[in-house]
PDB file of C-alpha atoms in Angstrom:
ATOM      1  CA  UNK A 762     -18.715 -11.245  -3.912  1.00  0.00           C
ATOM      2  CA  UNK A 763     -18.162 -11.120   0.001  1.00  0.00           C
ATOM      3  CA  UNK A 764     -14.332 -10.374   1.661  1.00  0.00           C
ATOM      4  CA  UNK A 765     -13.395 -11.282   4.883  1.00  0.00           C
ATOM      5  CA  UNK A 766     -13.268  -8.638   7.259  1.00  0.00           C
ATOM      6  CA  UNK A 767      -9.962  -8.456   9.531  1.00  0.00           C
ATOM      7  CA  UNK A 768     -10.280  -9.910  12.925  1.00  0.00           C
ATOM      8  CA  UNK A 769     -10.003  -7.110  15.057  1.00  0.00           C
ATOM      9  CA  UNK A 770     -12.049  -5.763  18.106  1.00  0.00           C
ATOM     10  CA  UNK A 771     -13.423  -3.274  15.655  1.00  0.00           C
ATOM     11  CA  UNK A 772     -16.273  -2.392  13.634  1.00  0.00           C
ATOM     12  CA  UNK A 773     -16.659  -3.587  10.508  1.00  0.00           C
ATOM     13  CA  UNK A 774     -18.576  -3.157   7.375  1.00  0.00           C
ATOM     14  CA  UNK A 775     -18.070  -3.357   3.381  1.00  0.00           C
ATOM     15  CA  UNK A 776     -17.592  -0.207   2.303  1.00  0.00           C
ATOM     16  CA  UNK A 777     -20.740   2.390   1.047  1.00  0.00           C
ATOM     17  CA  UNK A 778     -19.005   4.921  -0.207  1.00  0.00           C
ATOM     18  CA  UNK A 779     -22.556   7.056  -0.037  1.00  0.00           C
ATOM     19  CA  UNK A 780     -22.969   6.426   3.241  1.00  0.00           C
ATOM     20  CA  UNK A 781     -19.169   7.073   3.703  1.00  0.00           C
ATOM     21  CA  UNK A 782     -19.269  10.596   1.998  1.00  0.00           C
ATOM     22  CA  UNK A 783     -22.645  11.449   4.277  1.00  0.00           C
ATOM     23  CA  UNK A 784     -20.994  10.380   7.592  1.00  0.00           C
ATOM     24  CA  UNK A 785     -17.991  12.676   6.933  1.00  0.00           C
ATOM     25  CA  UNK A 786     -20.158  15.749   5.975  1.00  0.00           C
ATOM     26  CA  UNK A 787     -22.748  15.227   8.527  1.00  0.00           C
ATOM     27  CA  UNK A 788     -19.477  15.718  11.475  1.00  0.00           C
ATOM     28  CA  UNK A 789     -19.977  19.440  11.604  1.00  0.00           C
ATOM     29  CA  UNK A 790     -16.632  19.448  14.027  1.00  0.00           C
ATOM     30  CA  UNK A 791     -13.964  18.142  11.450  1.00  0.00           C
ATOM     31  CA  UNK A 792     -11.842  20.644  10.366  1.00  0.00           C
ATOM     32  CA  UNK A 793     -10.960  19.112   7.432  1.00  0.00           C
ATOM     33  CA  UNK A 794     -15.171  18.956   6.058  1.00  0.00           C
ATOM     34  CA  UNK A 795     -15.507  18.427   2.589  1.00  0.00           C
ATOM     35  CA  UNK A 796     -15.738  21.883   1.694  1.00  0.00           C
ATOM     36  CA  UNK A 797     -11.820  21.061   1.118  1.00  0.00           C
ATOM     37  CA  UNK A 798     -10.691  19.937  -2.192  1.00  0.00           C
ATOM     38  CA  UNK A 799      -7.106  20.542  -2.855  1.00  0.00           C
ATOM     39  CA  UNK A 800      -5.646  17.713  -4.039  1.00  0.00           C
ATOM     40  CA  UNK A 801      -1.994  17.198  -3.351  1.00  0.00           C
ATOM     41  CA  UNK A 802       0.596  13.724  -3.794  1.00  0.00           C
ATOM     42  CA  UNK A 803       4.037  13.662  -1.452  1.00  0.00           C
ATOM     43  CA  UNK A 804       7.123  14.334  -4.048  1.00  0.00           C
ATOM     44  CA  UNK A 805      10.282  14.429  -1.698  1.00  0.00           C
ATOM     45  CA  UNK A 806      13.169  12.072  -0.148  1.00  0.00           C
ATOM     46  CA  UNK A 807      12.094   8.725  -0.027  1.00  0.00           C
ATOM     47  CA  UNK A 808       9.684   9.477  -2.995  1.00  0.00           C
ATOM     48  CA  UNK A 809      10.114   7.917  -6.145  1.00  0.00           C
ATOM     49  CA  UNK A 810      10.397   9.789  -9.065  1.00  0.00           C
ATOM     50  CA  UNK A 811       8.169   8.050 -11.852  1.00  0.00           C
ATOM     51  CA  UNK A 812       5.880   6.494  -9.313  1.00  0.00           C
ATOM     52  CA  UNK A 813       4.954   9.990  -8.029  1.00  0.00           C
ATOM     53  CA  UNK A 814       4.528  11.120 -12.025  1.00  0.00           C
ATOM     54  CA  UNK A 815       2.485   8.498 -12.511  1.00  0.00           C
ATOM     55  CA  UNK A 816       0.041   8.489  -9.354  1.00  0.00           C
ATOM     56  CA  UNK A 817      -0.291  12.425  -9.938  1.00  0.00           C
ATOM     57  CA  UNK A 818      -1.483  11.884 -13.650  1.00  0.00           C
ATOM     58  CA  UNK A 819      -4.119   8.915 -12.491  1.00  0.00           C
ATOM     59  CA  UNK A 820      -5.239  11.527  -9.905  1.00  0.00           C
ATOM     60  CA  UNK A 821      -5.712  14.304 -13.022  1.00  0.00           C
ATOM     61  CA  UNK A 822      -7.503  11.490 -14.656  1.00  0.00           C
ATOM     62  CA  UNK A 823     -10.200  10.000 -12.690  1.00  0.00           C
ATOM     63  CA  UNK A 824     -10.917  13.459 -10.246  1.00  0.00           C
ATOM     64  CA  UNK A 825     -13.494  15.867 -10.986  1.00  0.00           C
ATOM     65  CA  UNK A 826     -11.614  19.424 -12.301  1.00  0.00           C
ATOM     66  CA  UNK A 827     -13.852  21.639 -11.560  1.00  0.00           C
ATOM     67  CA  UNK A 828     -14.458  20.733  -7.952  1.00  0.00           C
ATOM     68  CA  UNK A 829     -10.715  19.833  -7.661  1.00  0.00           C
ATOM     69  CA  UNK A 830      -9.113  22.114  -9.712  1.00  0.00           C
ATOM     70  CA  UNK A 831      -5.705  21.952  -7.380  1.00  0.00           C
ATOM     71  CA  UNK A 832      -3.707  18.368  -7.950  1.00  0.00           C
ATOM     72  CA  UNK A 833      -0.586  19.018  -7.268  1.00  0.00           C
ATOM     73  CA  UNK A 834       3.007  17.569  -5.574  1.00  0.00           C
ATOM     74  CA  UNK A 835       3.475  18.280  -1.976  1.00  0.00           C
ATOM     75  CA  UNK A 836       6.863  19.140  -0.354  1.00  0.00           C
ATOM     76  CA  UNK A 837       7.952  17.609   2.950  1.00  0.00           C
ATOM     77  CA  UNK A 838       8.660  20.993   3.924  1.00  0.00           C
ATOM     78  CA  UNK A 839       4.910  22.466   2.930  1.00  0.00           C
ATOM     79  CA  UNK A 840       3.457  19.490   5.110  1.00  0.00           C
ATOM     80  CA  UNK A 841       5.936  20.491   7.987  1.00  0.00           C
ATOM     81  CA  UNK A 842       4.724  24.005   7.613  1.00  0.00           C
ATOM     82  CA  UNK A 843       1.092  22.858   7.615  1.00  0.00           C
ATOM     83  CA  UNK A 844      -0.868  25.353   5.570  1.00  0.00           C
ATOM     84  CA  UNK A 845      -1.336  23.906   2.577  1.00  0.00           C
ATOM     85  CA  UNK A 846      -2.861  20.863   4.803  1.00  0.00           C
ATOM     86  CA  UNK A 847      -5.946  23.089   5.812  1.00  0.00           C
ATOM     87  CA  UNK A 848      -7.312  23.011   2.140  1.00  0.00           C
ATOM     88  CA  UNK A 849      -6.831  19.359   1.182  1.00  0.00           C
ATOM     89  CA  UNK A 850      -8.921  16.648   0.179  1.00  0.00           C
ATOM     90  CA  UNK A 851      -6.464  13.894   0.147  1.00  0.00           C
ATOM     91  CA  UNK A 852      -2.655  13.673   0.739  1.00  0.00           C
ATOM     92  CA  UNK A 853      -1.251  10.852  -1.350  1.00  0.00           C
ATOM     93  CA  UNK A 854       1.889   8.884  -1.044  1.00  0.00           C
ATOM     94  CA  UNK A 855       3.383   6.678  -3.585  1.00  0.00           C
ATOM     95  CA  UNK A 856       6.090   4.433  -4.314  1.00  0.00           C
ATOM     96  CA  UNK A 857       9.702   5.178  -2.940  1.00  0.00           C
ATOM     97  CA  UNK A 858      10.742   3.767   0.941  1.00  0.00           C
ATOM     98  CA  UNK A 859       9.404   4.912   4.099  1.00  0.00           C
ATOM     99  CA  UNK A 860      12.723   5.711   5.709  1.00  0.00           C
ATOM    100  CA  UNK A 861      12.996   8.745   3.401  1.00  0.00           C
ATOM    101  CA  UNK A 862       9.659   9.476   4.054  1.00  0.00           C
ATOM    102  CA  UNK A 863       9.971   9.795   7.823  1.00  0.00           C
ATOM    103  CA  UNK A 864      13.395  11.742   7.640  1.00  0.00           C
ATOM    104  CA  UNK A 865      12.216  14.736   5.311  1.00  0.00           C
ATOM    105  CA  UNK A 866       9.105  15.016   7.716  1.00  0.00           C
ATOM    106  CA  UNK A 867      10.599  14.753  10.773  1.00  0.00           C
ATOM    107  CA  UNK A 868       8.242  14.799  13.870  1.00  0.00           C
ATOM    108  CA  UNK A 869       6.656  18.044  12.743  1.00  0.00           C
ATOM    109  CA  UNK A 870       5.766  16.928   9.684  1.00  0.00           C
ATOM    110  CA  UNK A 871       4.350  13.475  10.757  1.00  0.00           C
ATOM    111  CA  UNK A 872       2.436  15.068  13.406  1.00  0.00           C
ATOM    112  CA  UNK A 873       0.955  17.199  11.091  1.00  0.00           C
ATOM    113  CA  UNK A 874      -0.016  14.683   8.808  1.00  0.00           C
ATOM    114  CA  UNK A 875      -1.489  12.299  11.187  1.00  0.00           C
ATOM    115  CA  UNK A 876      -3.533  14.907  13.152  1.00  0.00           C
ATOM    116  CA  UNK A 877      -4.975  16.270   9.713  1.00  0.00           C
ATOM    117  CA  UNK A 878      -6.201  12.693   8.989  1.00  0.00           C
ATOM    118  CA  UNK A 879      -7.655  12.138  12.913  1.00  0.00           C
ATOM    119  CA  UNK A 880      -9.605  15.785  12.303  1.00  0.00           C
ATOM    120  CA  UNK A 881     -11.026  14.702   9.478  1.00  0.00           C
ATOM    121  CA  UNK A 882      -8.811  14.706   6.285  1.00  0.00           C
ATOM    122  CA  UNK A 883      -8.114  11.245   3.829  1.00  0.00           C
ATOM    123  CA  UNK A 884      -4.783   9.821   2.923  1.00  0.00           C
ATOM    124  CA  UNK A 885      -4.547   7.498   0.080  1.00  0.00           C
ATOM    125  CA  UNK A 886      -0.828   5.100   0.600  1.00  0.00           C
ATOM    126  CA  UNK A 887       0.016   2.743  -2.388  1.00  0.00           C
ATOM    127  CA  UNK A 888       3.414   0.663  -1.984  1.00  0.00           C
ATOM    128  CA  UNK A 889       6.053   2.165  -0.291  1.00  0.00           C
ATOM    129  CA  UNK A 890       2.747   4.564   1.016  1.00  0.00           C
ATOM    130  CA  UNK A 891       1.036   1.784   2.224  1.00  0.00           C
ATOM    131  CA  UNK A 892       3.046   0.652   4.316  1.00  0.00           C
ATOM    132  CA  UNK A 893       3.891   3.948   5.827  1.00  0.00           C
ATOM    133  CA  UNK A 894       0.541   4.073   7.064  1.00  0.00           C
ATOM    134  CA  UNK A 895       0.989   1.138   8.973  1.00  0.00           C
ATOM    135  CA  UNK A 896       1.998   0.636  12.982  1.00  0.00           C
ATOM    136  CA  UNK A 897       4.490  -1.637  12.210  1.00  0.00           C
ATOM    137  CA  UNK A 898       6.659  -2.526   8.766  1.00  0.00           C
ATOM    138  CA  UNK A 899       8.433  -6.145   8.124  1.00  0.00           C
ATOM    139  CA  UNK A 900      10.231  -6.037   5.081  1.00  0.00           C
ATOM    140  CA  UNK A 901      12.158  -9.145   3.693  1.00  0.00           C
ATOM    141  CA  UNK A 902      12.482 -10.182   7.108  1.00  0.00           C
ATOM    142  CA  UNK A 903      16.661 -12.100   7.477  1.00  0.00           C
ATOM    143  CA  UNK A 904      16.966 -11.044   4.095  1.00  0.00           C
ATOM    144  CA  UNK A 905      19.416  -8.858   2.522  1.00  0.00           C
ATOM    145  CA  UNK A 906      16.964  -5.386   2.585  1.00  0.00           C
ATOM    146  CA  UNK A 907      15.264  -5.954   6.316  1.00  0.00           C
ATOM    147  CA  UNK A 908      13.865  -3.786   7.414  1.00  0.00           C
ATOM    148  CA  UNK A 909      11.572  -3.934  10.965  1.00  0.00           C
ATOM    149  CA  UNK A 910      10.380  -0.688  12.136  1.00  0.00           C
ATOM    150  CA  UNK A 911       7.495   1.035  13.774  1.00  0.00           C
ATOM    151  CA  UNK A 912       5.719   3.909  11.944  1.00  0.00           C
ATOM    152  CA  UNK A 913       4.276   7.001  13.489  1.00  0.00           C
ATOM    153  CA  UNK A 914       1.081   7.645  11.754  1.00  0.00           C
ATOM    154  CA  UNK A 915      -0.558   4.487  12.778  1.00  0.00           C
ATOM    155  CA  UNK A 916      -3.715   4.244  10.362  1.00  0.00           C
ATOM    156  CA  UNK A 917      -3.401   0.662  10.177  1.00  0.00           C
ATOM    157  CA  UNK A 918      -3.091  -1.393  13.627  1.00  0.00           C
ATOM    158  CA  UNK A 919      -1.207  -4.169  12.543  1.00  0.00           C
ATOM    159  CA  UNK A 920       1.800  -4.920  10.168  1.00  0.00           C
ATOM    160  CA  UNK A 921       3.018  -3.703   7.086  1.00  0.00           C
ATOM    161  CA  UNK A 922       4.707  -7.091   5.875  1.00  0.00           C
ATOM    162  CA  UNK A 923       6.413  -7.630   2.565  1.00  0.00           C
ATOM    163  CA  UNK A 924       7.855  -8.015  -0.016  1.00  0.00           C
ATOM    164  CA  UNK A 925       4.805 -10.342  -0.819  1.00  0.00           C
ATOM    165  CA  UNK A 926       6.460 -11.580  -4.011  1.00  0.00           C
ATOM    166  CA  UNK A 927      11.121 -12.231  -4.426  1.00  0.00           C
ATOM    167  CA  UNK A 928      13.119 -10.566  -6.131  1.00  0.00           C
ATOM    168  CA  UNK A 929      12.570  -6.763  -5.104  1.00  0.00           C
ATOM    169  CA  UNK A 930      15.654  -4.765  -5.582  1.00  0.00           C
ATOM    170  CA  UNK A 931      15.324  -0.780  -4.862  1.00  0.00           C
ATOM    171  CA  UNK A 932      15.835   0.882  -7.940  1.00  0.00           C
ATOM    172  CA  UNK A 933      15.530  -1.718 -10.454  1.00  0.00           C
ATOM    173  CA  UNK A 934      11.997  -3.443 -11.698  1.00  0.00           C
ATOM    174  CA  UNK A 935      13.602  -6.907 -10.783  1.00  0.00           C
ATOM    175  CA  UNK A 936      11.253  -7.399  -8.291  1.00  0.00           C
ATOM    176  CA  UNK A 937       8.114  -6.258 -10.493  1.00  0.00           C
ATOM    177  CA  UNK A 938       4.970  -8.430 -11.651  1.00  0.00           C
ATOM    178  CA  UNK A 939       1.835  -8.755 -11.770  1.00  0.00           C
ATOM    179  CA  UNK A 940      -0.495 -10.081  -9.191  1.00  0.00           C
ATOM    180  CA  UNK A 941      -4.135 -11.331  -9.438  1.00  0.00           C
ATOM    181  CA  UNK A 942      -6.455  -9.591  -6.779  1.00  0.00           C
ATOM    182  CA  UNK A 943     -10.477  -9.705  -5.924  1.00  0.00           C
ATOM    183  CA  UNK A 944     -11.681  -6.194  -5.420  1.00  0.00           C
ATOM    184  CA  UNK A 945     -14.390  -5.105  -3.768  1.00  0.00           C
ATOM    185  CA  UNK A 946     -16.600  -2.007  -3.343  1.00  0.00           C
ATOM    186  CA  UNK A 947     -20.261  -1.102  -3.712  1.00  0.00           C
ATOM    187  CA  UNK A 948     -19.225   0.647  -6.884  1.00  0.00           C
ATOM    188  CA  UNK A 949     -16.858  -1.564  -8.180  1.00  0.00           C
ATOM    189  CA  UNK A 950     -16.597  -5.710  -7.636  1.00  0.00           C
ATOM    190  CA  UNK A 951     -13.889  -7.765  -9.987  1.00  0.00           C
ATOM    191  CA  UNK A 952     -11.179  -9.657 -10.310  1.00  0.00           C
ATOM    192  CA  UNK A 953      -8.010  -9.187 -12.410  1.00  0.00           C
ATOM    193  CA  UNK A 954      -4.201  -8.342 -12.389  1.00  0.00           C
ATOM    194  CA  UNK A 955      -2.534  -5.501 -11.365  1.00  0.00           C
ATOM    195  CA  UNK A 956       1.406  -4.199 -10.526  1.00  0.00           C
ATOM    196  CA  UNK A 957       3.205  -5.074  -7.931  1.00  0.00           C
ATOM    197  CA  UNK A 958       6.619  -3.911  -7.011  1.00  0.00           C
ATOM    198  CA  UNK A 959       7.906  -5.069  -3.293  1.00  0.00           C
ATOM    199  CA  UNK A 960       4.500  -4.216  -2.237  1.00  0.00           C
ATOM    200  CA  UNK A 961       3.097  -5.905   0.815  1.00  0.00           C
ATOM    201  CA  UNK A 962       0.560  -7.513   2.590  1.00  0.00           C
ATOM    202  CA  UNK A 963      -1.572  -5.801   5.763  1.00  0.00           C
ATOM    203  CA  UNK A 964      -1.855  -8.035   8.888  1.00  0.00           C
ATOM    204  CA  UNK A 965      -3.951  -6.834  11.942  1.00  0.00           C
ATOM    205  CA  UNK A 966      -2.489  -6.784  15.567  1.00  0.00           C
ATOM    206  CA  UNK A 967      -5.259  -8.623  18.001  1.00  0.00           C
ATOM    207  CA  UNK A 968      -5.996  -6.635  19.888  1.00  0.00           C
ATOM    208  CA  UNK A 969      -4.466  -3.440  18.349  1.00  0.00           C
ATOM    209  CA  UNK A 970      -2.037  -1.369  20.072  1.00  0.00           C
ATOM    210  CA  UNK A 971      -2.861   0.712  22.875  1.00  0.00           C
ATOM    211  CA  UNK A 972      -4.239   4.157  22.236  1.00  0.00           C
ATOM    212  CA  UNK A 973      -5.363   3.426  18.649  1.00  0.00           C
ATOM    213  CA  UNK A 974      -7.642   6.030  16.963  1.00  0.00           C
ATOM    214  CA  UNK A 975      -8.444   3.669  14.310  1.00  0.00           C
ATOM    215  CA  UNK A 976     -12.229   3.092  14.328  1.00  0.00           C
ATOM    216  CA  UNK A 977     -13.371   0.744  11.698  1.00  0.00           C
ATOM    217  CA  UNK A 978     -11.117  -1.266   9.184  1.00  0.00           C
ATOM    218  CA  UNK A 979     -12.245  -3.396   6.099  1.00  0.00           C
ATOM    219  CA  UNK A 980     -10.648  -4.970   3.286  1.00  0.00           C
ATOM    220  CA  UNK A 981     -10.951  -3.723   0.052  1.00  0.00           C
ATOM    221  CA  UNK A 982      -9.007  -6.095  -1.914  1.00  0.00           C
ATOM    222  CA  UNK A 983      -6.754  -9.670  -0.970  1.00  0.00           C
ATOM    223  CA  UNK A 984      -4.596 -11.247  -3.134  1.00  0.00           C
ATOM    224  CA  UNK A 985      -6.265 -14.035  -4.533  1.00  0.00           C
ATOM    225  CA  UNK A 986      -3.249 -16.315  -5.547  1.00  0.00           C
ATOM    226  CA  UNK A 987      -1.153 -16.266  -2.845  1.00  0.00           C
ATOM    227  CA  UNK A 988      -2.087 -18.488   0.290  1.00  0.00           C
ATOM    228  CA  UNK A 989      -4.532 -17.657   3.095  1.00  0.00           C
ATOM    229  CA  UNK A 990      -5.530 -14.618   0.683  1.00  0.00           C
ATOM    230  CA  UNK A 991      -4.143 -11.949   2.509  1.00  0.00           C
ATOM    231  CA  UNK A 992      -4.915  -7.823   2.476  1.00  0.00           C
ATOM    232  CA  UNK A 993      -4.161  -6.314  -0.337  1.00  0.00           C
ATOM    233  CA  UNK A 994      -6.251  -3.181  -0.167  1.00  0.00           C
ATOM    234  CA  UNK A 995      -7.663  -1.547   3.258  1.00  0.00           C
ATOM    235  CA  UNK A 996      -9.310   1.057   4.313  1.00  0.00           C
ATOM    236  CA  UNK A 997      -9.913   2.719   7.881  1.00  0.00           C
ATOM    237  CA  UNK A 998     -11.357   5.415   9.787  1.00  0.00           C
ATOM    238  CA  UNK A 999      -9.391   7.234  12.193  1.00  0.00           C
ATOM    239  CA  UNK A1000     -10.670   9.259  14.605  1.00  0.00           C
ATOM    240  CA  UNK A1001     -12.617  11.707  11.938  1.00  0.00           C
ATOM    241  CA  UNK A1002     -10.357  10.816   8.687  1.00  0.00           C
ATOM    242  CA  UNK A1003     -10.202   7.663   6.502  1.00  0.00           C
ATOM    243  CA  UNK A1004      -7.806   6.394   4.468  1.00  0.00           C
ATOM    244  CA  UNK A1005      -6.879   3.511   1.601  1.00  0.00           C
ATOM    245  CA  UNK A1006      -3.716   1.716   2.043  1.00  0.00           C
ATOM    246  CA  UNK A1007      -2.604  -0.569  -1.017  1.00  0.00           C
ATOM    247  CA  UNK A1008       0.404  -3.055  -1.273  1.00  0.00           C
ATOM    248  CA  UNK A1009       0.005  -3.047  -5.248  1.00  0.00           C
ATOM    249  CA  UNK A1010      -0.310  -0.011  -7.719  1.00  0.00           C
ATOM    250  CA  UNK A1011      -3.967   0.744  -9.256  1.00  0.00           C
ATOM    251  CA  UNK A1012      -2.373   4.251 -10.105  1.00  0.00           C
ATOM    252  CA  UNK A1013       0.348   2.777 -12.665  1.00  0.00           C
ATOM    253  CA  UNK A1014       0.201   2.568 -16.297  1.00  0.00           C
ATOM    254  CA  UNK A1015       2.732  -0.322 -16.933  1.00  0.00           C
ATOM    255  CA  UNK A1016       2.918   0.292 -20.525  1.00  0.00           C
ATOM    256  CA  UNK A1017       5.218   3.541 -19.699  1.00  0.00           C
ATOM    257  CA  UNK A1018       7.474   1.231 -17.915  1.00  0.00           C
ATOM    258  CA  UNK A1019       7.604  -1.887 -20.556  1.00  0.00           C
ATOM    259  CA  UNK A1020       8.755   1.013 -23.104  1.00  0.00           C
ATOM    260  CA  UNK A1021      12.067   1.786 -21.237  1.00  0.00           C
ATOM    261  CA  UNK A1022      12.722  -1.310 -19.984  1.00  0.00           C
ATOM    262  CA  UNK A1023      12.315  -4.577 -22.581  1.00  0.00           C
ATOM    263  CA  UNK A1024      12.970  -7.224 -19.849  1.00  0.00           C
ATOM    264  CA  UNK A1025       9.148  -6.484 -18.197  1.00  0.00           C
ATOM    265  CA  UNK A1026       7.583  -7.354 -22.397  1.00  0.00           C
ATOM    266  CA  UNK A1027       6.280 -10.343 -21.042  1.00  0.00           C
ATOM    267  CA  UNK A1028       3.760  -8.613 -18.810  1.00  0.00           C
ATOM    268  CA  UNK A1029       2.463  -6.449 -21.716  1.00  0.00           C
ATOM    269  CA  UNK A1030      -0.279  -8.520 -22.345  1.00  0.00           C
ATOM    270  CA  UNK A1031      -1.775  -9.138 -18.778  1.00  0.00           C
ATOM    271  CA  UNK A1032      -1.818  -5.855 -17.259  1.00  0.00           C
ATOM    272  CA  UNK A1033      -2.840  -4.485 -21.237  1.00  0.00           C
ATOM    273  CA  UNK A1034      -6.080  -7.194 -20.568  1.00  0.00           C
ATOM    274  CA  UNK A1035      -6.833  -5.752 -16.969  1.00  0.00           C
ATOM    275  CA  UNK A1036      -5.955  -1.700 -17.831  1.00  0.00           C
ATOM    276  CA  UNK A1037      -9.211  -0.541 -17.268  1.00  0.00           C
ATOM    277  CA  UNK A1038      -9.859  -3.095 -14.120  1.00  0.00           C
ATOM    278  CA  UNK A1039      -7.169  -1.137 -12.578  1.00  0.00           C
ATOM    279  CA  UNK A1040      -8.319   2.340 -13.814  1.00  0.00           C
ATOM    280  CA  UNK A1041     -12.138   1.428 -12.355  1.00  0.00           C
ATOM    281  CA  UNK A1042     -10.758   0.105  -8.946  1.00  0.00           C
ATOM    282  CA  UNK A1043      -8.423   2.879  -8.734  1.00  0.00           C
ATOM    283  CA  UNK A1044     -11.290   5.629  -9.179  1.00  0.00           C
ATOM    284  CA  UNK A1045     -13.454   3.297  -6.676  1.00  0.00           C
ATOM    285  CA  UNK A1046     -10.911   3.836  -3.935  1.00  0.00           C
ATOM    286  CA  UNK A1047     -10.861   7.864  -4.252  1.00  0.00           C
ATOM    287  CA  UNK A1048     -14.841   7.603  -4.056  1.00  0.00           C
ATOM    288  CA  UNK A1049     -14.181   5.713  -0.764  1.00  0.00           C
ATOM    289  CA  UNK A1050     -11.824   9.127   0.328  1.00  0.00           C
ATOM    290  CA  UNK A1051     -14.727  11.066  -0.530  1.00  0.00           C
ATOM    291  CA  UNK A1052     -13.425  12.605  -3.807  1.00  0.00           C
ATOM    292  CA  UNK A1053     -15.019  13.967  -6.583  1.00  0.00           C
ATOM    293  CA  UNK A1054     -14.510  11.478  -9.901  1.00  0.00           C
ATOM    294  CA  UNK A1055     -14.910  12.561 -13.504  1.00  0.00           C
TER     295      UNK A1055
END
């Protein structure tokens, strides 16, 4: 099962997450080398509260313990002071909104995430993350919740654009369903449905902006149902880093949410059918960072 790669001036490639892992550990001059394993997932303003429960707990799940025995939450202020950033593997960021995001960190604290990625480290962005990671966000564009903005950390060059399905409303699961995707890695290949909750789609700029340390991007997943099939999974390499950036959430059990709220009963069944889809592609994406699975 073949994706299409983006059309940018890049390099492309589907992803080998073997030869991934040896390219990273054979650059002697990253500071961030894979001798690093702390694990650690962004719990601050703009986060959201379940979503960063959840994505921590699918993190305890799929990683190795013994070789990352740390997986924990991450201030805004310990990324603004920058230590803990010297030890870790990945920096995750969940669902929430970006503007809250980019407030807590400040300039500091984006500049320090963004130069531990270029030297070498991986970020993993799902939702509101994803499109953080992005040059450029479009959300609900002349609708009620627009949004147009530029983003500093630039790991994507193109556009962040969303919702990709109605109804999103922040703090409510109006906007929630599920979405059929094809997924593809050398260690995972399938089709199936998985949670989406004002998650978007990932457009590339041709040619990319100026000054772009993004060296190779490739999709991981599109969203097979809606038209033209566009990104719903992709992963780069900047300057001596990678990262994943998803528009739906691999990382969520739904079930936790269909208890609390009856209205989303009618999903029960698909995303019950395509659980351990989601729990497969989700541990296939932190082999792409370089992680250690169970």
């Amino acid at each position: 099962m073949s994706l299409r790669p983006l059309r940018l001036n890049l390099k492309y490639f589907m992803p080998k997450a073997n030869a991934v892992r040896k390219s990273s550990m054979s650059n002697s001059k990253s500071t961030y080398e894979k001798l690093k394993f702390d694990v650690y997932v962004y719990n601050g303003l703009g986060a959201n509260e379940h979503g960063c429960n959840q994505l921590l707990q699918a993190l305890h799940t799929c990683l190795d313990s013994e070789k990352h025995d740390v997986i924990q939450f991450i201030s805004p202020e310990e990324i603004i002071n920058g230590s803990k950033l010297k030890g870790a593997a990945l920096i995750a960021f969940g669902s929430g909104y970006t503007t809250g995001f980019a407030s807590a960190l400040g300039e500091i604290g984006l500049r320090n995430l963004r130069d531990y990625v270029l030297s070498g480290g991986s970020y993993l962005g799902l939702g509101a993350g994803g499109y953080f990671g992005c040059d450029f966000i479009e959300f609900d564009k002349e609708g009620p919740l627009e949004k147009l903005s530029e983003r500093e950390l630039r790991f994507f060059p193109g556009i962040g654009r969303g919702p990709v399905y109605p109804g999103f409303q922040y703090g409510t699961n109006k906007g929630l369903c599920a979405t059929f995707v094809t997924f593809h890695t050398d260690t995972f290949s399938r089709s199936f449905h998985c949670m989406i909750d004002g998650g978007g789609a990932f457009y590339p700029s041709d040619p990319p902006k100026p000054g772009s340390n993004v060296k190779t991007v490739l999709n991981v997943a599109v969203f097979a149902a809606v038209p033209e099939t566009p990104s719903a999974i992709v992963y780069t390499m900047v300057g001596a880093g990678r990262t994943v950036l998803s528009g739906v959430h691999l990382e969520y059990d739904v079930s936790s949410l269909i208890k609390s709220d009856p209205s989303l009963e009618h999903l029960q069944e698909t995303f019950n059918a395509s659980r351990q889809n989601q729990i497969n592609a989700f541990k296939s994406l932190v082999q792409l960072l370089t992680l250690n699975v169970a």
